[in-house]
Amino acid sequence: MELFFLLLLIVIMATALGSGYPVAFALPGSAIITVLAAAGAGYLFTGSTDAFFESGGPSQWLSAGVTNLRGVYWEPERDTLIAIPLFIFMGIMLQRSKIAEDLLVTMAQLFGPIPGGLGISVVVVGALLAATTGIVGATVVAMGLISLPAMMRNGYSNSLSSGIIAASGTLGQIIPPSIVLIILADQLASAVDQAGQARQDLYKEVTGELVMPSEFGVVSTSAGDMFLGAMVPGLVLVGLYILFILAVALIRPKLAPAVPYEGEYDFKFLGQVFLAMVPPLALIVLVLGSIIGGIATVNQAGAIGAVGAMIMAGYRLHPGGKLRYVPAIIALVGLGIIGYVLSNYDTNVQNIQNADDVEGVRLAIFGVVLVVFAIIWSGFRAYMTEDALTGVMVETAKTTSLVFIILLGAAMLTAAFRAFGGEELVKHFLEGLPGGFWTKFAIVMAVIFVLGFFLDFIEIAVVVVPIVAPILLADPEANVTAVWLGVMIGLNIQTSFLTPPFGFALFYLRGVASKAVKTIQIYTGVLAFIGLQLVALVIVAVYPPLVNYLPMRSSLTAETAPPPINPALQYCVENYVAQEFEQNGDAIKSAVEQAASLNISYLPEDLQDDWNDGIEKARESFTLMEEIESLKVEQAEKAVDYRPQHTVVRALQRDARRLADEIEDLDTSISRGYGDTERQRERRAELEAEREALLAQIPESWSEVQRAYGQVTAADRRARGMYRRTVDQAYEPVAELQQIIASADQLAALESELDALAADAPDMDGETADERFKEVERMFGDVAGAREIRSLLSDARREIDARTPNLERALDYIADAQALFAQEVEWRTRAQSELLPELRAYDEAIQGTIGLRQQPRLPREQALFVASCNAEHRDISLNF
């Protein structure tokens, strides 16, 4: 019966959407009706309202959607969706202020004289508007009203013109900042949690190990990562559009002729180009650059964009006059002052040390006041001119409310879908497909593509993604990142605006196009661009670094980058070291041997032992890395025979697990007395027999093959673990010895404090000794390698402060501390001139390889290598 109600849910939803019923009510309405129908049927036929649910009851599933939505979006840590109204405001303000129109006209004048130039200008403007607005409807309407008549007037094919405008208008779905990317990032964040747990459970089940190595974890994403990941694919799509238009213009010039500019390319035209292009480009740089540079979060960048759009609207909406650009100039001056202050002063009011700091704070306040004044002035202008600000706020509120209502409805629909076992059904269907991950992925992408004919991007993102994303992300075969999956879905969803018969971009364009442009011409015009989008999908699927590299690079080069010792980075870090050992191994070995020959005879014995052990460990690291590389080759060779059997056996075990889940569900139903228990017992016996038959198909040689391959992987793990411990032990003495020697002057400066303490100690009582000694102990505690001196002083203090003070023993401890102090100062001072330069040279020679794990963050060269390495998807399925 669960399947019946699942089908009923889908039919009700499809019927409501097909009849034109508002999406915001169709999604939750279909969920509520189906849940209530299931509860009523259960009460009538079995006497229990819970009978026809996978688990739980109607009250649980009716409230599940609202509970889940509140749990996700009402948490202070999950504030991603705050960016949505900010970017919507920015986009609508730029449209209402006609800045987008200025940009379009200027670009058409600039590129028109080259073959296909007018079409290329529309694509470029579409990309720029996408990077500033991300609102498809407004972009298509604006370009349809302005460009389509001009293209028709200059002899452009109606079909080509329609296709260019419709396709360019949809770039806002994939080029950041994009509303769909924010929603996808939010949906994928919870999908990653589910996928990570599923992968952990799978690893535990098939290997028997309780903890899965973190390097096998699912890579998460955020809105910022999605923006970075979508940037290159978006530019690839723009490039494909431009190449297509150029090809058409060169092969069939009549379809896309050159359009000469009737005016002159003089300083006046240059000024028009500057005013039309520089402010929007500057806003793009501020918004996206602040995210890429790690300066601002997505929400903060959205606020920057909204404020920037309002300031630009302030001068564009103004009728003219001397004061037209004054608010914008004031804002620029204020930002310049703030930038100068941040570069030259410490503006932390809690850390003001001198008059310069006070001056910096005053300048910062002055800069902020200027910017706030400019924002208020620009906002007042926008409010008073054509009532623009009010209109923008109303449209922003409407659009934002629509998004959040759909999110709530989708959460309720997803809860109902799960209530009737829909999620498990989809999971079992996808996992039962032959061909592994790529078959599942192709099916999902095909379904999303087809749904794009009928549904908007929000419905697809919030209904389909939560169901299929955990399944795809959990699969260790392709081991895809969440940002890659999100961008691929985003590219696919973009086609929902172009695909007939319900492509929204087609409707928008039809609404503003001349009657001379037939609907069939609009439909045929977009077909080539749909094909180009599919080509872009294939390109991104085949070469994942197009998506993954920028987020990885940004993460690893940021101030908050994870340290090189992070377990998730080790595979690529070791690949880098292996490459360096192969290319520069002789130079590194030479540096190690030169360090081994250094004269350390005057160092304390424990430091000598640590140094010699470190040198020996450094020598061992080369042998261990060779072993790792050898095992890597052996793994690849053994995988040739192991992979086919592994694929077959894991498929059989997966199907057996699915049957076991069904058996468990039947056991629950039988124990509760639901339905025909006798028929359920018969079905259980059938499933148990089917499960045993599946497990019997596992080849007899499987255990031996698995054991042989497992020995190699175990050896690889041991070798890598040994290598990591060895290089850590090799580098620790280098860093420690440098720190101790470099502190020679700091230690010598404490001589007067130690002598004064020794002189006053005989006359001290317990309370005075406790205070004086602890102060000096703290000073020695701040000096590297001075713990033993501090320990002797602590012993002396305890002797004086004891119930039965022993002054003689305390003075002996102090004398020992003074003698040790003299020895420490002597050898450190000598080592500072003789040994320290050699140590630093050795450190520089090995810190990028042997000492890499112990660095606070990856150096730039290594960070770029690791980012490039992690940007590739690595098949880890043989570890499961």
CSV table of C-alpha atoms in Angstrom, one decimal, residues 761 763-773 797-802 805:
chain,number,residue,atom,x,y,z
A,761,ALA,CA,66.3,33.8,48.6
A,763,ASP,CA,65.8,36.1,53.6
A,764,MET,CA,62.5,35.1,52.0
A,765,ASP,CA,59.5,33.6,53.8
A,766,GLY,CA,57.1,31.2,52.2
A,767,GLU,CA,54.6,33.8,50.9
A,768,THR,CA,57.3,36.0,49.4
A,769,ALA,CA,59.1,33.1,47.8
A,770,ASP,CA,55.9,31.9,46.3
A,771,GLU,CA,55.3,35.2,44.6
A,772,ARG,CA,58.9,36.0,43.5
A,773,PHE,CA,59.9,32.6,42.3
A,797,ARG,CA,60.4,27.5,45.9
A,798,ARG,CA,58.8,24.3,47.2
A,799,GLU,CA,61.6,23.8,49.7
A,800,ILE,CA,61.2,27.4,51.0
A,801,ASP,CA,57.4,27.2,51.1
A,802,ALA,CA,57.3,23.8,52.7
A,805,PRO,CA,61.5,24.8,55.1
